[in-house]
Short mmCIF file of C-alpha atoms in Angstrom, two decimals:
data_model
loop_
_atom_site.label_atom_id
_atom_site.label_comp_id
_atom_site.label_asym_id
_atom_site.label_seq_id
_atom_site.Cartn_x
_atom_site.Cartn_y
_atom_site.Cartn_z
CA MET C 1 -218.87 98.55 73.17
CA GLY C 2 -216.48 101.54 72.34
CA ILE C 3 -216.72 105.23 73.20
CA ARG C 4 -218.63 106.14 69.61
CA ALA C 5 -221.06 103.31 69.91
CA LEU C 6 -221.80 104.29 73.58
CA LEU C 7 -222.35 107.84 73.11
CA SER C 8 -224.55 107.20 70.05
CA GLN C 9 -227.32 105.34 71.90
CA PRO C 10 -228.66 108.58 73.66
CA LEU C 11 -228.42 110.65 70.44
CA ALA C 12 -230.16 108.17 68.35
CA LYS C 13 -232.98 108.09 70.91
CA TYR C 14 -233.17 111.93 70.81
CA ILE C 15 -233.20 112.12 66.75
CA ALA C 16 -236.00 109.44 67.08
CA GLU C 17 -238.18 111.21 69.28
CA GLU C 18 -237.53 114.46 67.27
CA GLN C 19 -238.52 112.68 64.03
CA GLN C 20 -241.62 111.37 65.53
CA ASN C 21 -242.63 114.88 66.51
CA TRP C 22 -242.51 116.19 63.03
CA ILE C 23 -244.12 113.03 61.64
CA VAL C 24 -247.39 113.48 63.59
CA ARG C 25 -247.60 117.21 62.10
CA SER C 26 -246.48 116.48 58.53
CA THR C 27 -249.27 118.68 56.90
CA GLU C 28 -248.70 121.48 59.29
CA VAL C 29 -244.90 121.36 58.94
CA GLN C 30 -244.81 121.28 55.21
CA GLU C 31 -247.25 124.45 55.08
CA LYS C 32 -244.80 126.20 57.52
CA TRP C 33 -241.80 125.46 55.50
CA ARG C 34 -243.63 127.03 52.23
CA ALA C 35 -244.70 130.14 54.07
CA LYS C 36 -241.19 130.46 55.53
CA LEU C 37 -239.36 129.91 52.28
CA VAL C 38 -241.39 132.54 50.50
CA GLU C 39 -240.90 135.09 53.25
CA LYS C 40 -237.03 134.41 53.43
CA ALA C 41 -236.52 134.89 49.69
CA MET C 42 -239.09 137.87 49.15
CA ASN C 43 -236.46 140.42 48.40
CA THR C 44 -234.28 138.20 46.04
CA GLN C 45 -234.38 138.59 42.25
CA PHE C 46 -236.48 135.57 41.77
CA GLY C 47 -238.75 136.69 44.60
CA LYS C 48 -239.27 140.02 43.09
CA ASP C 49 -239.98 138.64 39.73
CA HIS C 50 -242.58 136.37 41.15
CA PHE C 51 -244.48 138.76 43.34
CA PHE C 52 -243.60 136.63 46.60
CA LYS C 53 -244.80 139.62 48.72
CA ASP C 54 -248.36 138.84 47.33
CA ILE C 55 -248.35 135.23 48.22
CA HIS C 56 -250.05 134.13 51.18
CA THR C 57 -251.71 130.78 50.44
CA TYR C 58 -250.66 127.81 48.65
CA GLU C 59 -252.98 128.62 45.58
CA GLU C 60 -251.14 131.88 45.19
CA PHE C 61 -248.04 129.95 45.26
CA LYS C 62 -249.13 127.58 42.52
CA GLU C 63 -250.07 130.69 40.33
CA ALA C 64 -246.88 132.51 41.09
CA VAL C 65 -244.44 129.85 40.58
CA PRO C 66 -244.69 127.63 37.65
CA VAL C 67 -242.91 123.89 37.40
CA ARG C 68 -239.50 124.37 35.93
CA ASP C 69 -236.48 122.29 35.37
CA TYR C 70 -232.83 123.30 35.39
CA GLU C 71 -233.17 124.35 31.79
CA ASP C 72 -235.84 126.93 32.80
CA LEU C 73 -233.77 128.25 35.66
CA LYS C 74 -230.45 128.38 33.76
CA GLY C 75 -230.82 132.38 33.25
CA TYR C 76 -230.92 132.72 37.27
CA ILE C 77 -228.19 130.12 37.64
CA ALA C 78 -226.01 132.18 35.19
CA HIS C 79 -226.23 135.23 37.57
CA LEU C 80 -225.22 133.14 40.39
CA LYS C 81 -222.30 131.84 38.61
CA ALA C 82 -221.30 135.40 37.79
CA GLY C 83 -221.04 136.17 41.50
CA GLU C 84 -224.16 138.00 41.99
CA PRO C 85 -225.80 137.88 45.54
CA ASP C 86 -229.66 137.66 46.32
CA ILE C 87 -230.67 135.77 43.09
CA LEU C 88 -232.79 132.59 43.98
CA TRP C 89 -231.71 132.89 47.92
CA PRO C 90 -230.55 135.67 50.10
CA GLY C 91 -226.75 136.15 49.64
CA LYS C 92 -224.45 133.73 47.69
CA PRO C 93 -224.47 129.91 47.51
CA LEU C 94 -221.92 128.27 49.83
CA TYR C 95 -221.24 125.76 47.23
CA PHE C 96 -222.16 124.51 43.37
CA ALA C 97 -223.00 120.97 43.27
CA LYS C 98 -221.74 120.05 39.65
CA THR C 99 -223.47 117.22 38.19
CA SER C 100 -224.01 116.03 34.26
CA GLY C 101 -227.38 116.58 32.87
CA THR C 102 -228.86 114.98 29.81
CA THR C 103 -229.86 118.20 27.89
CA SER C 104 -228.29 120.94 29.84
CA GLY C 105 -224.70 119.85 29.97
CA THR C 106 -223.02 120.39 33.26
CA LYS C 107 -225.45 121.51 35.93
CA TYR C 108 -224.60 123.79 38.88
CA ILE C 109 -227.04 123.52 41.80
CA PRO C 110 -226.69 125.69 44.35
CA ILE C 111 -226.24 124.67 47.95
CA THR C 112 -226.60 127.46 50.76
CA LYS C 113 -225.70 127.98 54.19
CA GLU C 114 -229.35 127.16 55.07
CA SER C 115 -229.57 123.94 53.04
CA ILE C 116 -226.11 122.17 53.63
CA PRO C 117 -227.69 120.71 57.07
CA ASN C 118 -230.61 119.01 55.04
CA HIS C 119 -227.50 117.15 53.06
CA ILE C 120 -225.37 116.46 56.07
CA ASN C 121 -227.69 115.91 58.96
CA SER C 122 -230.04 113.68 56.95
CA ALA C 123 -227.32 111.08 56.31
CA ARG C 124 -226.32 111.21 59.87
CA ASN C 125 -230.04 110.74 60.95
CA ALA C 126 -230.43 107.68 58.72
CA ILE C 127 -227.74 106.00 60.71
CA LEU C 128 -229.17 107.33 64.09
CA SER C 129 -232.53 105.94 63.09
CA TYR C 130 -230.89 102.38 62.42
CA ILE C 131 -229.26 102.62 65.66
CA ALA C 132 -232.46 103.47 67.71
CA GLU C 133 -234.46 100.70 66.34
CA THR C 134 -231.85 97.97 66.25
CA LYS C 135 -229.80 98.90 69.18
CA LYS C 136 -226.80 98.04 67.02
CA ALA C 137 -223.90 100.49 67.23
CA GLU C 138 -220.79 98.75 67.56
CA PHE C 139 -219.94 99.36 63.65
CA LEU C 140 -219.05 102.83 64.71
CA ASP C 141 -216.04 101.77 66.66
CA LYS C 142 -214.52 100.10 63.46
CA LYS C 143 -213.63 101.38 60.01
CA LEU C 144 -216.04 103.02 57.61
CA ILE C 145 -215.74 103.60 53.92
CA PHE C 146 -217.81 105.88 51.74
CA LEU C 147 -217.15 105.09 48.01
CA SER C 148 -217.64 108.67 46.50
CA GLY C 149 -216.37 111.27 44.05
CA SER C 150 -213.45 113.39 44.39
CA PRO C 151 -213.57 116.08 47.36
CA VAL C 152 -211.29 118.18 45.43
CA MET C 153 -213.03 121.70 44.77
CA THR C 154 -212.43 124.20 42.22
CA GLU C 155 -214.12 127.99 42.46
CA THR C 156 -216.99 129.47 40.43
CA CYS C 157 -216.59 133.51 40.99
CA GLY C 158 -215.72 132.66 44.48
CA VAL C 159 -218.09 129.76 45.18
CA LEU C 160 -216.69 126.54 45.97
CA THR C 161 -217.60 123.97 43.39
CA GLY C 162 -217.68 120.11 43.23
CA ARG C 163 -219.37 116.94 43.16
CA LEU C 164 -222.01 116.52 45.85
CA SER C 165 -220.36 113.49 47.47
CA GLY C 166 -217.24 115.16 47.45
CA ILE C 167 -218.70 118.40 49.16
CA SER C 168 -220.29 115.93 51.69
CA ASN C 169 -216.92 114.47 52.43
CA HIS C 170 -215.78 117.81 54.03
CA HIS C 171 -218.69 117.64 56.53
CA VAL C 172 -218.14 114.17 57.75
CA PRO C 173 -218.64 114.58 61.63
CA GLY C 174 -215.18 114.72 63.57
CA TYR C 175 -216.16 111.73 65.58
CA LEU C 176 -216.11 109.74 62.47
CA ARG C 177 -213.34 111.14 60.57
CA ALA C 178 -210.77 109.04 62.26
CA ASN C 179 -212.25 105.82 61.33
CA GLN C 180 -213.11 107.03 57.87
CA MET C 181 -211.63 105.41 54.73
CA PRO C 182 -210.05 105.78 52.34
CA SER C 183 -207.47 108.42 52.97
CA TYR C 184 -207.98 112.03 51.70
CA GLU C 185 -205.13 111.66 49.28
CA THR C 186 -206.65 108.27 47.77
CA ASN C 187 -210.07 109.95 47.58
CA CYS C 188 -208.89 112.90 45.50
CA ILE C 189 -207.72 110.64 42.67
CA GLU C 190 -210.01 111.31 39.64
CA ASP C 191 -209.41 108.00 37.64
CA TRP C 192 -211.82 105.61 39.01
CA GLU C 193 -209.95 102.35 38.44
CA THR C 194 -206.97 103.71 39.72
CA LYS C 195 -208.59 104.92 42.73
CA LEU C 196 -210.38 101.69 43.49
CA ASP C 197 -206.95 99.93 43.49
CA LYS C 198 -205.43 102.43 45.99
CA ILE C 199 -208.80 101.86 48.20
CA ILE C 200 -208.21 98.28 48.23
CA ASP C 201 -204.64 98.63 48.96
CA GLU C 202 -205.77 100.87 52.08
CA THR C 203 -208.75 98.81 53.15
CA ILE C 204 -207.96 95.15 52.61
CA ASP C 205 -206.44 94.44 56.02
CA GLN C 206 -208.53 96.93 58.06
CA PRO C 207 -211.55 96.08 60.25
CA MET C 208 -214.20 97.30 57.77
CA SER C 209 -217.72 97.49 59.42
CA LEU C 210 -219.78 100.10 57.30
CA ILE C 211 -219.56 100.33 53.39
CA SER C 212 -221.47 102.88 51.48
CA GLY C 213 -221.83 103.56 47.95
CA ILE C 214 -223.70 103.13 44.67
CA PRO C 215 -224.53 99.39 44.29
CA PRO C 216 -222.53 98.80 40.91
CA TRP C 217 -219.44 100.47 42.15
CA VAL C 218 -219.55 98.70 45.36
CA GLN C 219 -219.85 95.44 43.39
CA MET C 220 -216.77 96.30 41.57
CA TYR C 221 -214.87 97.15 44.90
CA PHE C 222 -216.05 93.59 46.06
CA ASP C 223 -215.10 91.75 42.75
CA ARG C 224 -211.58 93.11 42.69
CA ILE C 225 -211.05 92.15 46.56
CA THR C 226 -212.21 88.84 45.72
CA ASP C 227 -209.88 88.45 42.71
CA ARG C 228 -207.12 89.38 44.89
CA THR C 229 -207.71 87.26 47.74
CA GLY C 230 -209.85 84.43 46.56
CA LYS C 231 -212.11 84.86 49.49
CA LYS C 232 -215.66 86.04 50.06
CA ILE C 233 -215.98 89.38 51.48
CA LYS C 234 -217.18 88.18 54.94
CA ASP C 235 -214.01 86.34 55.27
CA VAL C 236 -211.89 89.58 54.36
CA PHE C 237 -213.99 91.92 56.37
CA SER C 238 -215.16 89.77 59.21
CA ASP C 239 -216.70 92.81 61.12
CA PHE C 240 -218.83 94.14 57.93
CA SER C 241 -222.35 94.48 59.27
CA LEU C 242 -224.00 97.45 57.52
CA PHE C 243 -224.30 98.44 53.85
CA ILE C 244 -225.57 101.82 52.88
CA TYR C 245 -226.61 102.62 49.52
CA GLY C 246 -228.44 105.02 47.39
CA GLY C 247 -228.85 106.31 43.78
CA VAL C 248 -230.47 102.92 42.13
CA ASN C 249 -232.94 100.22 42.99
CA PHE C 250 -231.04 97.68 44.96
CA GLU C 251 -233.22 94.66 44.19
CA PRO C 252 -231.36 93.90 40.74
CA TYR C 253 -228.07 93.86 42.39
CA ARG C 254 -229.23 92.05 45.49
CA ALA C 255 -228.48 88.41 44.86
CA LYS C 256 -225.09 89.14 43.33
CA LEU C 257 -223.95 91.46 46.12
CA TYR C 258 -225.04 89.07 48.87
CA GLU C 259 -223.34 86.34 47.07
CA SER C 260 -220.06 88.19 47.01
CA ILE C 261 -220.24 89.26 50.64
CA GLY C 262 -221.27 85.56 51.57
CA LYS C 263 -223.75 86.49 54.24
CA ARG C 264 -226.79 88.70 54.76
CA ILE C 265 -226.28 91.95 56.41
CA ASP C 266 -228.45 94.99 57.17
CA SER C 267 -228.73 97.55 54.98
CA ILE C 268 -229.88 101.39 54.88
CA GLU C 269 -231.15 102.73 51.52
CA LEU C 270 -230.83 106.83 51.10
CA TYR C 271 -232.32 109.08 48.44
CA PRO C 272 -229.96 111.86 48.11
CA ALA C 273 -229.48 114.09 45.23
CA SER C 274 -227.70 117.35 44.44
CA GLU C 275 -231.04 119.24 44.65
CA GLY C 276 -231.64 118.03 48.20
CA PHE C 277 -231.64 115.02 50.52
CA PHE C 278 -235.32 113.92 50.12
CA ALA C 279 -235.50 110.52 52.13
CA TYR C 280 -234.00 107.52 53.87
CA GLN C 281 -234.93 104.27 55.27
CA ASP C 282 -235.77 104.82 58.76
CA SER C 283 -236.92 101.26 59.58
CA GLN C 284 -235.61 97.76 59.00
CA LYS C 285 -239.09 96.32 59.50
CA GLU C 286 -241.29 98.86 57.43
CA GLU C 287 -241.10 99.15 53.69
CA GLY C 288 -240.17 102.40 51.95
CA LEU C 289 -238.09 105.63 52.76
CA LEU C 290 -239.33 108.27 55.17
CA LEU C 291 -239.82 111.31 53.14
CA LEU C 292 -238.03 114.35 54.75
CA LEU C 293 -240.78 116.73 55.39
CA ASN C 294 -239.15 119.02 58.06
CA SER C 295 -235.82 119.69 56.37
CA GLY C 296 -235.88 122.99 54.48
CA ILE C 297 -238.00 121.50 51.41
CA PHE C 298 -241.66 122.14 50.34
CA PHE C 299 -242.62 119.18 48.37
CA GLU C 300 -245.09 119.04 45.51
CA PHE C 301 -246.41 116.09 43.65
CA ILE C 302 -247.67 115.68 40.04
CA PRO C 303 -249.43 112.51 39.13
CA VAL C 304 -247.38 111.16 36.28
CA GLU C 305 -250.07 110.99 33.65
CA ASN C 306 -250.59 114.65 34.18
CA PHE C 307 -246.90 115.65 34.14
CA PHE C 308 -246.64 116.85 30.60
CA ASP C 309 -250.12 118.71 30.54
CA GLU C 310 -249.86 122.26 29.92
CA LYS C 311 -250.89 123.09 33.25
CA PRO C 312 -250.27 119.94 35.47
CA LYS C 313 -252.21 119.25 38.64
CA ARG C 314 -249.95 119.98 41.56
CA LEU C 315 -250.62 118.21 44.92
CA ARG C 316 -249.38 118.96 48.28
CA ILE C 317 -248.45 116.18 50.88
CA ASN C 318 -251.85 115.80 52.37
CA ASP C 319 -253.42 114.96 48.92
CA VAL C 320 -251.29 112.06 48.00
CA GLU C 321 -252.65 108.59 47.63
CA VAL C 322 -250.95 105.44 48.27
CA GLY C 323 -249.85 103.28 45.26
CA LYS C 324 -249.83 106.22 42.65
CA ASN C 325 -246.85 107.39 40.70
CA TYR C 326 -245.86 110.85 41.07
CA ALA C 327 -243.30 113.37 39.85
CA VAL C 328 -241.50 115.20 42.56
CA VAL C 329 -241.51 118.96 42.63
CA VAL C 330 -239.15 120.97 45.29
CA SER C 331 -238.98 124.26 46.49
CA SER C 332 -236.14 124.80 49.03
CA ASN C 333 -233.65 126.89 51.09
CA ALA C 334 -231.05 126.24 48.26
CA GLY C 335 -233.06 128.58 46.24
CA LEU C 336 -234.93 125.86 43.93
CA TRP C 337 -238.53 127.07 43.17
CA GLY C 338 -241.17 124.80 41.65
CA TYR C 339 -238.13 122.56 40.53
CA SER C 340 -238.81 119.45 38.85
CA ILE C 341 -236.04 116.75 39.87
CA GLY C 342 -237.05 114.38 37.36
CA ASP C 343 -237.59 111.40 39.61
CA THR C 344 -240.84 109.41 40.01
CA ILE C 345 -241.97 108.05 43.49
CA LYS C 346 -244.91 106.13 44.89
CA PHE C 347 -246.04 106.26 48.52
CA VAL C 348 -246.25 103.03 50.47
CA SER C 349 -247.63 104.65 53.46
CA THR C 350 -249.16 107.94 54.34
CA ASP C 351 -248.72 107.55 58.11
CA PRO C 352 -246.00 108.25 58.23
CA TYR C 353 -245.32 109.38 54.69
CA ARG C 354 -242.97 106.63 53.20
CA ILE C 355 -241.91 106.39 49.40
CA LEU C 356 -240.25 104.06 46.93
CA VAL C 357 -238.36 105.78 44.19
CA THR C 358 -239.94 104.36 40.92
CA GLY C 359 -237.81 105.89 38.10
CA ARG C 360 -237.21 108.73 36.09
CA ILE C 361 -239.87 110.95 34.53
CA LYS C 362 -237.96 110.96 31.16
CA HIS C 363 -236.73 107.43 31.37
CA PHE C 364 -239.32 105.38 29.83
CA ILE C 365 -240.10 103.44 26.60
CA SER C 366 -243.00 104.84 24.66
CA ALA C 367 -241.76 104.19 21.21
CA PHE C 368 -245.39 102.58 20.43
CA GLY C 369 -247.47 104.14 22.94
CA GLU C 370 -246.74 101.49 25.80
CA HIS C 371 -245.09 104.15 28.12
CA VAL C 372 -243.25 101.39 30.26
CA ILE C 373 -241.57 103.04 33.18
CA GLY C 374 -238.53 101.88 35.38
CA GLU C 375 -240.43 100.41 38.20
CA GLU C 376 -242.31 98.09 35.90
CA ILE C 377 -239.25 96.99 34.18
CA GLU C 378 -237.53 96.13 37.49
CA LYS C 379 -240.46 94.51 38.79
CA ALA C 380 -240.58 92.19 35.96
CA LEU C 381 -236.79 91.34 36.08
CA ARG C 382 -237.24 90.61 39.75
CA TYR C 383 -240.48 88.38 39.31
CA ALA C 384 -238.27 86.43 36.78
CA MET C 385 -235.39 86.38 39.18
CA GLU C 386 -237.37 84.77 41.86
CA ARG C 387 -238.33 82.08 39.55
CA HIS C 388 -234.75 81.42 38.34
CA PRO C 389 -232.98 81.68 41.59
CA GLU C 390 -229.51 80.54 39.81
CA VAL C 391 -229.49 83.98 38.05
CA GLU C 392 -227.45 87.03 38.97
CA VAL C 393 -227.42 90.39 37.20
CA VAL C 394 -224.75 92.63 37.10
CA GLU C 395 -226.27 95.39 35.17
CA PHE C 396 -229.07 95.97 32.55
CA THR C 397 -230.87 98.53 30.46
CA VAL C 398 -233.66 98.17 27.94
CA ALA C 399 -234.24 100.10 24.72
CA PRO C 400 -236.92 99.62 21.72
CA MET C 401 -236.16 98.20 18.34
CA VAL C 402 -238.28 100.06 16.11
CA THR C 403 -237.09 99.04 12.70
CA PRO C 404 -236.03 95.39 13.12
CA ASN C 405 -235.16 92.90 10.05
CA GLN C 406 -237.66 92.83 7.32
CA GLY C 407 -240.85 90.79 8.36
CA SER C 408 -239.98 90.76 12.09
CA LEU C 409 -242.23 92.81 14.48
CA PRO C 410 -240.49 95.52 16.68
CA TYR C 411 -239.65 94.73 20.18
CA HIS C 412 -238.09 95.84 23.54
CA GLU C 413 -234.33 94.59 23.58
CA TRP C 414 -233.04 93.92 27.07
CA PHE C 415 -229.32 94.30 27.25
CA VAL C 416 -228.17 92.15 30.42
CA GLU C 417 -224.78 91.57 31.76
CA PHE C 418 -225.16 88.14 33.87
CA ALA C 419 -223.00 86.96 36.56
CA LYS C 420 -224.79 83.67 36.32
CA MET C 421 -226.91 83.13 33.16
CA PRO C 422 -230.13 81.48 33.41
CA VAL C 423 -230.34 77.74 32.97
CA ASN C 424 -233.54 78.10 30.70
CA MET C 425 -233.21 81.37 28.90
CA GLU C 426 -236.24 81.14 26.90
CA GLN C 427 -238.28 80.45 29.91
CA PHE C 428 -236.64 83.51 31.71
CA VAL C 429 -237.49 85.80 28.95
CA GLN C 430 -241.01 84.61 28.78
CA ASP C 431 -241.45 85.19 32.63
CA ILE C 432 -240.30 88.75 32.27
CA ASP C 433 -242.51 89.39 29.33
CA ARG C 434 -245.69 87.80 30.93
CA ARG C 435 -245.07 89.90 34.11
CA LEU C 436 -244.59 93.16 32.09
CA THR C 437 -248.04 92.45 30.21
CA GLU C 438 -249.48 92.12 33.53
CA LEU C 439 -247.95 95.57 34.91
CA ASN C 440 -248.69 97.55 31.85
CA VAL C 441 -252.04 97.22 29.97
CA TYR C 442 -250.76 99.29 26.90
CA TYR C 443 -247.75 96.84 26.48
CA ASP C 444 -250.18 94.01 26.92
CA ASP C 445 -252.43 95.30 24.21
CA LEU C 446 -249.61 95.85 21.80
CA ILE C 447 -248.39 92.18 22.25
CA LYS C 448 -251.72 90.85 21.84
CA GLY C 449 -252.50 93.23 18.68
CA ASN C 450 -249.28 91.64 17.11
CA ILE C 451 -247.94 95.53 17.25
CA LEU C 452 -244.97 94.37 19.25
CA ARG C 453 -243.45 90.80 19.69
CA GLN C 454 -241.95 89.29 22.76
CA LEU C 455 -238.75 91.20 24.08
CA VAL C 456 -235.48 90.12 22.95
CA MET C 457 -232.56 89.44 25.47
CA THR C 458 -229.15 90.18 24.62
CA PRO C 459 -226.50 88.93 27.13
CA LEU C 460 -223.32 91.05 27.24
CA ARG C 461 -219.89 90.00 27.89
CA LYS C 462 -218.35 90.43 31.18
CA ASN C 463 -217.68 94.09 32.21
CA SER C 464 -219.73 95.71 29.10
CA PHE C 465 -221.24 98.29 31.29
CA ILE C 466 -218.03 99.17 32.87
CA ASP C 467 -216.30 99.71 29.47
CA TYR C 468 -219.54 101.69 28.28
CA MET C 469 -219.09 103.93 31.41
CA ARG C 470 -215.59 104.19 30.90
CA ALA C 471 -215.72 105.31 27.42
CA SER C 472 -218.37 107.87 28.36
CA GLY C 473 -216.41 109.44 31.09
CA LYS C 474 -218.77 108.20 33.79
CA LEU C 475 -217.05 105.28 35.57
CA GLY C 476 -217.38 105.20 39.33
CA GLY C 477 -218.59 108.16 41.64
CA GLN C 478 -222.16 108.59 41.66
CA ASN C 479 -222.86 107.87 38.04
CA LYS C 480 -225.21 105.31 36.97
CA VAL C 481 -226.55 103.57 33.84
CA PRO C 482 -230.17 104.54 32.66
CA ARG C 483 -232.61 101.70 33.22
CA LEU C 484 -234.31 102.33 29.89
CA SER C 485 -234.24 104.80 27.18
CA ASN C 486 -236.81 105.83 24.42
CA ASP C 487 -233.89 105.72 21.84
CA ARG C 488 -231.01 103.41 20.95
CA LYS C 489 -227.91 105.46 21.80
CA ILE C 490 -227.00 103.52 24.80
CA ALA C 491 -227.89 100.35 22.97
CA ASP C 492 -226.16 101.00 19.79
CA GLU C 493 -222.81 101.56 21.96
CA LEU C 494 -223.47 98.44 23.74
CA THR C 495 -223.97 96.36 20.80
CA LYS C 496 -220.69 97.79 19.17
CA MET C 497 -218.84 96.42 22.29
CA ASN C 498 -219.40 92.83 21.25
CA THR C 499 -222.53 90.73 22.53
CA LEU C 500 -221.90 87.06 23.90
#
C-alpha cells in the first residue's frame, strides 16, 4: 500500500465519525444553519429588503423569504455582476459559476469564500466515506481522471468566472494533483472532441484506477478507447476499480458502461450543482445518497403536487416522509435564499436522511393531464431492460405527439439510441407502456379512455444524441440531454437527424 492510501485511512475514519456526529443531530443542525445564515446576512441588501433582523423562527423565515428561482433573483445578481459588495452575502463572491439556463439564458451562480468548502470537501468526503466503509484505498496511489469542463476562468467585475467543474479543478488537493489526469493544458481545450482525443493520448498507457464524469461522456471516452485498441476497458486499464459519477440517473447507462468495461466495479454517485453540493453516496450497502445537512445549506422541501400553488407548502427536514416526491429549495452561505434548484428528490430513509434524485420539476410530460415525471420514465425503461437483458441503451428522451396523422390517437414518442436493440421490439414497447400505466394512474386512465394510445418507439442512428448536443453547442462537460419534455423542440431536431 502506497503512502497516499496509507495516510487516507485515519482521515477516512475521522470523517466518518464526524459525519455520524451530525447525522444523529440532523434537525438541530439544520435549525442552527438557518439561524446562522440569517444572522450573517442581516446587513446585506437582501437581508435589509427582507427584514432579517426581525426573523427569529422558521415561520418568520417563511413569511419573509419567498421561494424564488434564478429569474426572480436576477436583479440582485445584476448588482453582484456590477461589482457591488454585500448584496446577497457579505462582501463579494469568490467565483461565479457560469451555467446555461432554459429560460434565463446564461446563469451566474455566486460561490463565496464560505461556500467553496461545501463543493470541495463534499467531493473529498464522498471518497473518504467509501474508504472508511470498504477499506479500499489503493486506487489513490494510481492515476485518477476527472472528465470535466475547462478550468480557464474569465473575470466579471473582478470576480473569477467559469464552469463549476473547472472551478473545482483549481481546488483538487495537492496530494492528489500529482496523480490527476489529464494535464492542465489538455483540460483547457474547449472543443470536447479534440479534448477527448488528447485525453486518450495522455491516459491510454497509464495505470488509471479512478475515473469520474457524467456517464454519457465517460461512455464516449470508453468507446473511443475501444475503437483505438479493440479491447475492453478492463484490459486497457487493469487497475480501474472505482467509477464516480453524477448529473444523471446511472441506471439507463449501467449495462452499456459495464459491458464496455468488461467487469463490475465499485461506483460512487454524487449530487453536485452550481448552487451547492447537496448529497453523495456514503455507503456501498445502503440505497440512496446522504443529504448533506451540515454543509452551509438550509434545506426546504415542497411536495411536488403543491409546487405550482400560489403559496406552496414548505417543509423542513423533520417533516419529510419516505417515498414522496419533493422539490428542493435551498438557502445557503453562497447567498441563495429560498432558491428553487429545479430538482425533485425522494427520501428512501430518514435515519439517516438519504435521497434519490427523481427528476426536474419542469421536466415532465403533461400534454394531456398525465404529468409523467422523469422517475417514472426511467423506472419503466429499467423494468423493460430487465426483461430484455440483451438491450443496451446509449441515450434517450421522450416527448408528446399531440397532433399525429389523421385518424390516429396522440401518444408519447420515445427517441432511443440503442447500442443493442431489443430482439422483440413490440414486446419491449409493451413492457415499458404497461409499467408506465402501473406507475402513473393518470397515464393509465388516458390509455384506458382511448385518449392516448400506446407509446411509439423511434430508434435513432448511432451518435444521434452526440450530433444533437454538438449542434446545440453542448457536447461534453457537465451538459446532459433532458429525459423528457412537454414540447417537441428536441424531438423535432432529432427527427431531422434521420431515424433508423
